[in-house]
PDB file of C-alpha atoms in Angstrom:
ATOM      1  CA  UNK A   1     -18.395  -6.640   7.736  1.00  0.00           C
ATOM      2  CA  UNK A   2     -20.105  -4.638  10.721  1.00  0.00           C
ATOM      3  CA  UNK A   3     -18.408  -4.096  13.688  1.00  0.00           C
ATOM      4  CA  UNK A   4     -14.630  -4.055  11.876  1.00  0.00           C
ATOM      5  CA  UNK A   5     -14.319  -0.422  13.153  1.00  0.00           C
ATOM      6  CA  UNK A   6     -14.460   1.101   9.840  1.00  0.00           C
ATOM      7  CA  UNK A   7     -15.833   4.557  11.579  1.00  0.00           C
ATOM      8  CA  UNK A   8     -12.835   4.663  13.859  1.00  0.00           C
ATOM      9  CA  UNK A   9     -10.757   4.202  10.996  1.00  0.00           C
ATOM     10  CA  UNK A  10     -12.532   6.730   9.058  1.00  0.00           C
ATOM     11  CA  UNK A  11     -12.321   9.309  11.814  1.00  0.00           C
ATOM     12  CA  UNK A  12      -8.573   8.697  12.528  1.00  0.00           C
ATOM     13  CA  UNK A  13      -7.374   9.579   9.076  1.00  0.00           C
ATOM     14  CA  UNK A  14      -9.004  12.246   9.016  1.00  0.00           C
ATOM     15  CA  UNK A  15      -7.045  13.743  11.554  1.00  0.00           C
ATOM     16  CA  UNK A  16      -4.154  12.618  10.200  1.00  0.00           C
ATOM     17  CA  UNK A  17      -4.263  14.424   7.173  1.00  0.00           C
ATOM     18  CA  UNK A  18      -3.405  17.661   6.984  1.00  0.00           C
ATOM     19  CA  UNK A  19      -6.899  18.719   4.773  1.00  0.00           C
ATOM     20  CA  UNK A  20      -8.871  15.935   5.771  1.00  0.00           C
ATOM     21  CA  UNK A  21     -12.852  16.188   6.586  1.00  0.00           C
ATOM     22  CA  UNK A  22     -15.312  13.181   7.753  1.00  0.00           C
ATOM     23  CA  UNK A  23     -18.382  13.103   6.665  1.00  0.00           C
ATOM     24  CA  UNK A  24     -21.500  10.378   7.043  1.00  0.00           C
ATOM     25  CA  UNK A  25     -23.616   9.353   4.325  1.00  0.00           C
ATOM     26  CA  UNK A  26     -26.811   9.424   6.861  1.00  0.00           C
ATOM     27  CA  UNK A  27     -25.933  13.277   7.134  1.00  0.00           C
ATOM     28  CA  UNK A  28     -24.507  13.923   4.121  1.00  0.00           C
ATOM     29  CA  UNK A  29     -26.523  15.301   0.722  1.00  0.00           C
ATOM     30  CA  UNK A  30     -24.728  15.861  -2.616  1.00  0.00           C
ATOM     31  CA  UNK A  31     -25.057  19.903  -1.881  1.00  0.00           C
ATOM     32  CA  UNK A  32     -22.908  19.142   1.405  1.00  0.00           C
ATOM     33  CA  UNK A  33     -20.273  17.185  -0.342  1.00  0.00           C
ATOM     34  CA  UNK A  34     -20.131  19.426  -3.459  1.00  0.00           C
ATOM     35  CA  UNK A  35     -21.289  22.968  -3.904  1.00  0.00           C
ATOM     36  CA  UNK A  36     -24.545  24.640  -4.091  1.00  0.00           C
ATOM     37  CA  UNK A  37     -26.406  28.161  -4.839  1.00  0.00           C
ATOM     38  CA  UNK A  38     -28.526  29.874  -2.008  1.00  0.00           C
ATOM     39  CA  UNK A  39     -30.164  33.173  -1.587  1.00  0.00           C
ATOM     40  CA  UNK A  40     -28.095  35.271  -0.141  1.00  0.00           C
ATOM     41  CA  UNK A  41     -30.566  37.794   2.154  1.00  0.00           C
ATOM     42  CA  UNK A  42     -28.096  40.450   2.371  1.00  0.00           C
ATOM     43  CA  UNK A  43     -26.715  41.011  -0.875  1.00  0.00           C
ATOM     44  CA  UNK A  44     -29.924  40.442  -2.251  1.00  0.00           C
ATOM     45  CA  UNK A  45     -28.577  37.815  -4.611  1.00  0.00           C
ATOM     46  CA  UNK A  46     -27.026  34.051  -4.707  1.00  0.00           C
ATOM     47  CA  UNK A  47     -24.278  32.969  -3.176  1.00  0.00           C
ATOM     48  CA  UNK A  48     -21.833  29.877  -3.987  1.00  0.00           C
ATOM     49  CA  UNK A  49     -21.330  27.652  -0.694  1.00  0.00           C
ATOM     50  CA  UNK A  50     -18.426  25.111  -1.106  1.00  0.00           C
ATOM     51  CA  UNK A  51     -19.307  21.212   0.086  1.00  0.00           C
ATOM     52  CA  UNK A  52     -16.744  19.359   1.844  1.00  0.00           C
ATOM     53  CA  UNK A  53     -14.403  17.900  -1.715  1.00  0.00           C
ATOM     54  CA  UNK A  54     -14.493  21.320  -2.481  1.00  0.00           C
ATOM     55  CA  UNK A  55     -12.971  22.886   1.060  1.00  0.00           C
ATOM     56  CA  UNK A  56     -10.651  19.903   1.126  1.00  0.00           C
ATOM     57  CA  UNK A  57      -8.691  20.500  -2.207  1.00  0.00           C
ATOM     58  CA  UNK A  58      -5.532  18.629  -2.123  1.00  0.00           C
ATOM     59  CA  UNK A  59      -6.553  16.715   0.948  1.00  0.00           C
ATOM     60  CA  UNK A  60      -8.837  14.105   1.472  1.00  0.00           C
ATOM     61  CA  UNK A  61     -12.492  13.319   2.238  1.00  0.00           C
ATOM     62  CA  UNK A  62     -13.637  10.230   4.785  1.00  0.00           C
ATOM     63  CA  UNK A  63     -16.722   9.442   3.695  1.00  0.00           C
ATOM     64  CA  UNK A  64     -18.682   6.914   6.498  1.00  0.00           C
ATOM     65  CA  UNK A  65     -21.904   4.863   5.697  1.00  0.00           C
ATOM     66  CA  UNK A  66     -21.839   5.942   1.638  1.00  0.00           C
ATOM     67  CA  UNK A  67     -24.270   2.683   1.355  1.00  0.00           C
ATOM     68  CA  UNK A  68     -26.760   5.027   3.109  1.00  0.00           C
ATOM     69  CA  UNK A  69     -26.539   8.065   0.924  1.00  0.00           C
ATOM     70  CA  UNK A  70     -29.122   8.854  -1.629  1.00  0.00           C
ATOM     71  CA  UNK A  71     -28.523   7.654  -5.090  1.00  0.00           C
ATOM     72  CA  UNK A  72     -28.911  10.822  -6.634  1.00  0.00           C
ATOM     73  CA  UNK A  73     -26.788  12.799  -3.888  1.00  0.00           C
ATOM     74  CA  UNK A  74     -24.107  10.188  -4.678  1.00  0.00           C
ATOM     75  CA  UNK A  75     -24.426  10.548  -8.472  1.00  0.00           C
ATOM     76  CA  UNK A  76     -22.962  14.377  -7.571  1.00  0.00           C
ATOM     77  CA  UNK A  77     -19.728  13.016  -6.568  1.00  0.00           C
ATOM     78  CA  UNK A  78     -19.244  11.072 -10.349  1.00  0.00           C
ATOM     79  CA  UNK A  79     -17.793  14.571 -11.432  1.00  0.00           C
ATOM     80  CA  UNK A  80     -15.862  14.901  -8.771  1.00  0.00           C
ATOM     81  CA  UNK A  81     -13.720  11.664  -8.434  1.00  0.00           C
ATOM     82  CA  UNK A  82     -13.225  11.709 -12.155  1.00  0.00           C
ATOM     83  CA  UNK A  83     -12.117  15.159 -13.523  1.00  0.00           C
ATOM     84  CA  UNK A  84     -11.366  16.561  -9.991  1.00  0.00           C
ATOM     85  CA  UNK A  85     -13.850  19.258 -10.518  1.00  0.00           C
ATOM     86  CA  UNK A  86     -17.088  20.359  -9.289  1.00  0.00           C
ATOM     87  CA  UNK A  87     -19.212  22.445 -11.928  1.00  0.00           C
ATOM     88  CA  UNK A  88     -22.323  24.608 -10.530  1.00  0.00           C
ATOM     89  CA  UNK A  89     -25.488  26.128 -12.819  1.00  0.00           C
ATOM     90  CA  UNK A  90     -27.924  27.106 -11.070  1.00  0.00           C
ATOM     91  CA  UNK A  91     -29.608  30.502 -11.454  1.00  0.00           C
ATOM     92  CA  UNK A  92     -27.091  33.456 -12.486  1.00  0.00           C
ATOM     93  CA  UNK A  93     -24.295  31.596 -11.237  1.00  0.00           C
ATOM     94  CA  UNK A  94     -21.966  29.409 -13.656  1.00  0.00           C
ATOM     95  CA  UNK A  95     -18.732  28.155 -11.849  1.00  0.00           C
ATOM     96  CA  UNK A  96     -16.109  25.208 -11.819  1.00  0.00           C
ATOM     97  CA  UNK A  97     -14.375  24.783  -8.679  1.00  0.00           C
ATOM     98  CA  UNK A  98     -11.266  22.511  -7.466  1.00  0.00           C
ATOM     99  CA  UNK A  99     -12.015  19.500  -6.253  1.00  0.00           C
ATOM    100  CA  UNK A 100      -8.606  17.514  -6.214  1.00  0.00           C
ATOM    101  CA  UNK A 101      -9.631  15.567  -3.496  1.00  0.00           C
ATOM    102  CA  UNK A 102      -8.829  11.943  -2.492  1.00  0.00           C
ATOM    103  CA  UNK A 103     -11.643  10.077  -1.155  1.00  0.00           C
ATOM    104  CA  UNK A 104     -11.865   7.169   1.435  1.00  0.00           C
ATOM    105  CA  UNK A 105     -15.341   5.535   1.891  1.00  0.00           C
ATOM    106  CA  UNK A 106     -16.623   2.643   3.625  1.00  0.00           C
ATOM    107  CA  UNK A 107     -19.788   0.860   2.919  1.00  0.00           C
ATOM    108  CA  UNK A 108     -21.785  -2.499   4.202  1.00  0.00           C
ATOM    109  CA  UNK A 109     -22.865  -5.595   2.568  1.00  0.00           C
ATOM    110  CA  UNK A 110     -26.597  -5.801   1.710  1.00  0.00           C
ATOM    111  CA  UNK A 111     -27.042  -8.697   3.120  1.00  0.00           C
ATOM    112  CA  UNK A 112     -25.018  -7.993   6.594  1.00  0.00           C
ATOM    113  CA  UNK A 113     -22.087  -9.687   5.690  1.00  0.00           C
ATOM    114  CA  UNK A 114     -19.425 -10.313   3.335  1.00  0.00           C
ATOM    115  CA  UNK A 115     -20.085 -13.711   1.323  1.00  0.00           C
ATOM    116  CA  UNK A 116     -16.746 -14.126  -0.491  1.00  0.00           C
ATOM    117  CA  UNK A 117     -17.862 -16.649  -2.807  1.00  0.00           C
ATOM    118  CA  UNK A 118     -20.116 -13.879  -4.669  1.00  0.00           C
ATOM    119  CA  UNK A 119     -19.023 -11.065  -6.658  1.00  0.00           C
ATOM    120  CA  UNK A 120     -18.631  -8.037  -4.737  1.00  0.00           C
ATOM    121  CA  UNK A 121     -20.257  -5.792  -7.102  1.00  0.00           C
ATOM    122  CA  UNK A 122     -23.497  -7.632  -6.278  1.00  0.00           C
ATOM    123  CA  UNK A 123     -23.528  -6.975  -2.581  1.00  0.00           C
ATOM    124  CA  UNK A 124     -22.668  -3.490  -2.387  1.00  0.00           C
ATOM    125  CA  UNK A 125     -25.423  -1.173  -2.938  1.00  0.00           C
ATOM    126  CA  UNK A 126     -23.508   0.798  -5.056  1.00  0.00           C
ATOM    127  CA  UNK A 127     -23.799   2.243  -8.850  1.00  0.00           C
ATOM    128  CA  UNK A 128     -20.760   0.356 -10.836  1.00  0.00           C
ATOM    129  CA  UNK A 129     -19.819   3.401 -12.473  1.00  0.00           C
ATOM    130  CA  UNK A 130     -19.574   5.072  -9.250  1.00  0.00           C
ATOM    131  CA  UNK A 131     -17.752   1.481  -7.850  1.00  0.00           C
ATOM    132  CA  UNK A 132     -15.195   1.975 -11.179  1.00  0.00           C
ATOM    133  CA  UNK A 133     -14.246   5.117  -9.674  1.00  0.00           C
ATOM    134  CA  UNK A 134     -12.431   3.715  -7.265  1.00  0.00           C
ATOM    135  CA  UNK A 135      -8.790   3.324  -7.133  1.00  0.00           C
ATOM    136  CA  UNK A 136      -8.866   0.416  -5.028  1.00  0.00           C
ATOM    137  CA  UNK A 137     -11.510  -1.918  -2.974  1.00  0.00           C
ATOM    138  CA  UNK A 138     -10.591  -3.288   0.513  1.00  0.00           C
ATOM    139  CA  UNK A 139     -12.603  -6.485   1.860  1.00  0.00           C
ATOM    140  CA  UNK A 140     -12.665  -5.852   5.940  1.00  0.00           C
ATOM    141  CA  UNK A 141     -14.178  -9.034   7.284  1.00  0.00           C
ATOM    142  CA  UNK A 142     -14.847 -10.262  10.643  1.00  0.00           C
ATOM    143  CA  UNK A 143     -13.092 -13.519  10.968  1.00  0.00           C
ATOM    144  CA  UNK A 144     -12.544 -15.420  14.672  1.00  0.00           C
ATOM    145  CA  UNK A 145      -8.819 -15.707  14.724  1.00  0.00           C
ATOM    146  CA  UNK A 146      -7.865 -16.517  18.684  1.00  0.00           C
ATOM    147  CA  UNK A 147      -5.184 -14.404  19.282  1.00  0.00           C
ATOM    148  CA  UNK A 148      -6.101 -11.487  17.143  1.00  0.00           C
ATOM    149  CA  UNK A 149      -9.462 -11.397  19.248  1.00  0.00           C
ATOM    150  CA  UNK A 150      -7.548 -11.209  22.765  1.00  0.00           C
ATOM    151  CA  UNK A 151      -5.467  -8.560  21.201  1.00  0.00           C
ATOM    152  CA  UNK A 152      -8.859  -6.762  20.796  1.00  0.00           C
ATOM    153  CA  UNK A 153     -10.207  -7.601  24.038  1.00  0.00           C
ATOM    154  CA  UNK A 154      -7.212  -6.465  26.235  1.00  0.00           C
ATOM    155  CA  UNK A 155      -7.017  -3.226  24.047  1.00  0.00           C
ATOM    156  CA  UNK A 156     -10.354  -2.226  24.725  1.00  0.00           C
ATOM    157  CA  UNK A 157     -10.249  -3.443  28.334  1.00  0.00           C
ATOM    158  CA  UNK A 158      -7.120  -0.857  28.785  1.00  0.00           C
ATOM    159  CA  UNK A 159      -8.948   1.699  27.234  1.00  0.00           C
ATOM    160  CA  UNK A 160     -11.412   1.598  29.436  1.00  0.00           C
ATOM    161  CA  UNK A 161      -8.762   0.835  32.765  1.00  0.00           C
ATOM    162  CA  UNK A 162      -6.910   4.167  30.943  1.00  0.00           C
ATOM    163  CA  UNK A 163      -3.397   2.262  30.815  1.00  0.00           C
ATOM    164  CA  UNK A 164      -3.250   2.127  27.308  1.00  0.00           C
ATOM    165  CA  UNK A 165      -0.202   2.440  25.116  1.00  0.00           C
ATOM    166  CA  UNK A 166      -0.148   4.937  23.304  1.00  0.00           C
ATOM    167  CA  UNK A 167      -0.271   5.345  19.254  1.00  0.00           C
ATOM    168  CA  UNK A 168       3.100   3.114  17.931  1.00  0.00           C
ATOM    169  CA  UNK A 169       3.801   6.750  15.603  1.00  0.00           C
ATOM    170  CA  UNK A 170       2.998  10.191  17.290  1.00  0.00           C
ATOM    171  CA  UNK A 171       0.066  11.493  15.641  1.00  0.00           C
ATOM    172  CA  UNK A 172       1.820  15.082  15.423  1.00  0.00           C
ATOM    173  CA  UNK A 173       5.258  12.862  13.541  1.00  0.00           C
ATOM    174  CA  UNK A 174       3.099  11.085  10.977  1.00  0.00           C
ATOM    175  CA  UNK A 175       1.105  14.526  10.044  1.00  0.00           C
ATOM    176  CA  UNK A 176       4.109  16.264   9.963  1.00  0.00           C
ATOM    177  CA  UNK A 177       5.838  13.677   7.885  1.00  0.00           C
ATOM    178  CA  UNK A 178       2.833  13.179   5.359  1.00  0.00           C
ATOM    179  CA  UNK A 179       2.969  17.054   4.565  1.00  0.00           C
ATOM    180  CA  UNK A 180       6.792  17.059   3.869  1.00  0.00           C
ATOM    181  CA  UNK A 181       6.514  14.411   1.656  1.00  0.00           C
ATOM    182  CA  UNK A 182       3.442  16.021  -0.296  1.00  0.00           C
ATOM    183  CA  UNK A 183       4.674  19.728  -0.432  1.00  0.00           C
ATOM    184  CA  UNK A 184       9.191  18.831  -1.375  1.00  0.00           C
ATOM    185  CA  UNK A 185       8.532  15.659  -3.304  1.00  0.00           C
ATOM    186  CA  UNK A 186       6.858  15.297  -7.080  1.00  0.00           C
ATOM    187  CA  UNK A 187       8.756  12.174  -8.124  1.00  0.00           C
ATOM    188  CA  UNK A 188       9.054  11.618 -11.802  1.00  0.00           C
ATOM    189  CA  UNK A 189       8.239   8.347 -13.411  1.00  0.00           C
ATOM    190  CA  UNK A 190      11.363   6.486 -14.589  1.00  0.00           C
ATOM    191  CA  UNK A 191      11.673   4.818 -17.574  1.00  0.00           C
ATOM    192  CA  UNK A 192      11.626   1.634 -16.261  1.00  0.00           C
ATOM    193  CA  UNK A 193       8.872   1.896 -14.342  1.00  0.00           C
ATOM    194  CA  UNK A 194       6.881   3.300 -17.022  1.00  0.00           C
ATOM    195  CA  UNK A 195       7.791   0.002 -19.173  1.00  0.00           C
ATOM    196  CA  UNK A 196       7.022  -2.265 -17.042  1.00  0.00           C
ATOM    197  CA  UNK A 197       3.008  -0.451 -15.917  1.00  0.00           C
ATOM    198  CA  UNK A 198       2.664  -0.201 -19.636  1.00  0.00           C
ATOM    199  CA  UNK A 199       3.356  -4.254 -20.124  1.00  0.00           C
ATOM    200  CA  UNK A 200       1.065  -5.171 -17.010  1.00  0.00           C
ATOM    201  CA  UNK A 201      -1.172  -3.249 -18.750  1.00  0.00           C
ATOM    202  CA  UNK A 202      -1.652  -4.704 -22.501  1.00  0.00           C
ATOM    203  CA  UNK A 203      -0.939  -7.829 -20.880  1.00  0.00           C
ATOM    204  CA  UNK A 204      -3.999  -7.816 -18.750  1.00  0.00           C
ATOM    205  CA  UNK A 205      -6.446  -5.934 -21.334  1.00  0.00           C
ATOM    206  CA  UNK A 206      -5.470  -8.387 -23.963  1.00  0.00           C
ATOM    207  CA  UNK A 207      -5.804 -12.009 -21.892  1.00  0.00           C
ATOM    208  CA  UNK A 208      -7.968 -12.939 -24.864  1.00  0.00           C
ATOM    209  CA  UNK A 209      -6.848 -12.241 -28.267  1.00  0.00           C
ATOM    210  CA  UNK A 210      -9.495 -13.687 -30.618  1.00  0.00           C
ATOM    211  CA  UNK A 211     -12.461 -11.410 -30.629  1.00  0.00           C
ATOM    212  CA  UNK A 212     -15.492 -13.020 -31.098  1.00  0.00           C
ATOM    213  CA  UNK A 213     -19.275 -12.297 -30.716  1.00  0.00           C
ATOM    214  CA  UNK A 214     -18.764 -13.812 -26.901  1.00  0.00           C
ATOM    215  CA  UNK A 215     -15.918 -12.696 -25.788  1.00  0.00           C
ATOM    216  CA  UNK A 216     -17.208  -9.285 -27.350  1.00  0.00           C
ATOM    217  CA  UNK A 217     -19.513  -8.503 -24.696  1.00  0.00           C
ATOM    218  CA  UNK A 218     -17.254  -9.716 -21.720  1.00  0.00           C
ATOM    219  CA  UNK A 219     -16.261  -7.079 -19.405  1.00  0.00           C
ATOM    220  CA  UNK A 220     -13.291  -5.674 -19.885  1.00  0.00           C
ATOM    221  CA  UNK A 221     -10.582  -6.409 -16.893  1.00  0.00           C
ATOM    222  CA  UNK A 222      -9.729  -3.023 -16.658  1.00  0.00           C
ATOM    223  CA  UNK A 223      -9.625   0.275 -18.416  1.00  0.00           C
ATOM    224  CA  UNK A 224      -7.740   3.460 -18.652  1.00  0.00           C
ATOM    225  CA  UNK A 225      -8.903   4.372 -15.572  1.00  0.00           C
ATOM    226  CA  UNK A 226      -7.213   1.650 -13.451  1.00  0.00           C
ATOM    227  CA  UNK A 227      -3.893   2.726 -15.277  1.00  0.00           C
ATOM    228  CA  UNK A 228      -3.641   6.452 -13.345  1.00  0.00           C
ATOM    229  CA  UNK A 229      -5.172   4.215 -10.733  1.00  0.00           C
ATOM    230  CA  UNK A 230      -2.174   1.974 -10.737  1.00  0.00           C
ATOM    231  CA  UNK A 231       0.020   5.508 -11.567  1.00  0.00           C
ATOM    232  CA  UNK A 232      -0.895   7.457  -8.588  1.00  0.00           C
ATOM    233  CA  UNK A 233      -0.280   4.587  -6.580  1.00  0.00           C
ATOM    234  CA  UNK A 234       3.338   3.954  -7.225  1.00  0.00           C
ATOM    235  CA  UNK A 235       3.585   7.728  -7.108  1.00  0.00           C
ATOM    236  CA  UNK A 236       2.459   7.590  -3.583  1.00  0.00           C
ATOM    237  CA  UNK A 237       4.921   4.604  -2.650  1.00  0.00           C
ATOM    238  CA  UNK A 238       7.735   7.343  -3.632  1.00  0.00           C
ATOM    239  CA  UNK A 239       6.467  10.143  -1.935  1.00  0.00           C
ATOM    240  CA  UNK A 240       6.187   7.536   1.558  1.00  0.00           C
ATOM    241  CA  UNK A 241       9.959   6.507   1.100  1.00  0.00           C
ATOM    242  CA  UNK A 242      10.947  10.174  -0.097  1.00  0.00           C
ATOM    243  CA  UNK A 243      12.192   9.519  -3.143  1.00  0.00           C
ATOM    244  CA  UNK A 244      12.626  11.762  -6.138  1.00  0.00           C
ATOM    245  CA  UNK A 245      11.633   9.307  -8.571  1.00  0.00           C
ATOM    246  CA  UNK A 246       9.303   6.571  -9.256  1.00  0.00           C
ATOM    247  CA  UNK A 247      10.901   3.122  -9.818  1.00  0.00           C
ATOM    248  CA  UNK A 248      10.013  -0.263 -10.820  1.00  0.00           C
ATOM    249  CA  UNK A 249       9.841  -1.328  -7.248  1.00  0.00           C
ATOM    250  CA  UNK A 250       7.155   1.611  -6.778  1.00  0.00           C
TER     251      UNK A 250
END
């Protein structure tokens, strides 16, 4: 929903991480989040100019307003989120570059707001196969909830008198603490872990046994792709509690 402060959000994490970059999809083209080829005067040739998954290998990419993007610049980042590469032809150059690059977007309904009773697939403005791509999707909504909205109200009224508390983590702590758990922990999947992702898995791909001419062409509740989704997720929950290896309560 508008006014959730997704851009706030956006531009927080960014800072947090210790590669991140925040882009917005009014500004942003599929050159400027990839790579491109431009004439280079003073060589007298063409030069490779990294976008912003590119310069933010191993970090991660805010991406504001992606609703507002071109199709075809977003159709540039399909590469990208899927084999963690970016490759470039264009005139004499032929290159692959790194591109392992997490990316956080946020988008608004079509129609203004959120309507929960509809699938959200319909009210995003968004290819599905760029949609699938994602690891996970978070509903923000603006809801009137009494004591959430004086919370709110007296935060932004303290802002604004300059007595506000402070962040409850120091920024500097949680960056700090985010790169020590990404550069001294890899944790290895245990076996029990691994059983029990693999069950959730056939389980939910095979809710209907009998294949017939319907149930055929039903979509399929979720793919090979959600696994390393699911994967890189409990991976994550290891690294945050510093653990050396990924268990079932990952």
């Amino acid at each position: 929903d508008p006014g959730v402060a997704k851009s706030v959000m956006l531009k927080f994490i960014s800072t947090i991480a210790p590669k991140g970059r925040y882009v917005s999809g009014r500004s942003a083209s599929g050159a400027g989040l990839t790579a491109t080829v431009v004439k280079d005067e003073f060589l007298r040739g063409w030069a490779l100019e990294a976008g912003a998954m590119v310069l933010s290998n191993k970090g991660l990419v805010c991406i504001d307003e992606l609703e507002k993007m071109d199709e075809n610049d977003r159709s540039t980042m399909h590469e990208a989120m899927e084999q963690q590469t970016v490759t470039i032809s264009k005139a004499n150059v032929q290159a692959t570059l790194n591109a392992k690059t997490a990316v956080l977007a946020a988008a608004n309904p079509k129609f203004g707001r959120f309507n929960p009773d509809d699938m959200v697939a319909k009210q995003v403005n968004l290819a599905p196969s760029l949609i699938n791509r994602f690891d996970a999707l978070f509903i923000l909504r603006d809801l009137p909830d009494k004591e959430r909205d004086e919370r709110i109200a007296s935060h932004v009224l303290s802002e604004h008198r300059q007595d506000f508390k402070l962040d409850i983590v120091d920024r500097d702590l949680l960056r700090k603490y985010i790169a020590y758990a990404n550069q001294k922990y890899s944790p290895v999947l245990s076996q029990e872990a691994s059983d029990k992702i693999k069950k959730f898995y056939v389980s939910l791909r095979n809710q209907s046994t009998s294949l017939t001419m319907e149930t055929a062409n039903k979509p399929i509740p979720i793919s090979a792709r959600q696994l390393e989704a699911i994967l890189r997720f409990a991976e994550a929950n290891a690294k945050a509690r510093l653990s050396k290896t990924v268990d079932v309560e990952d």
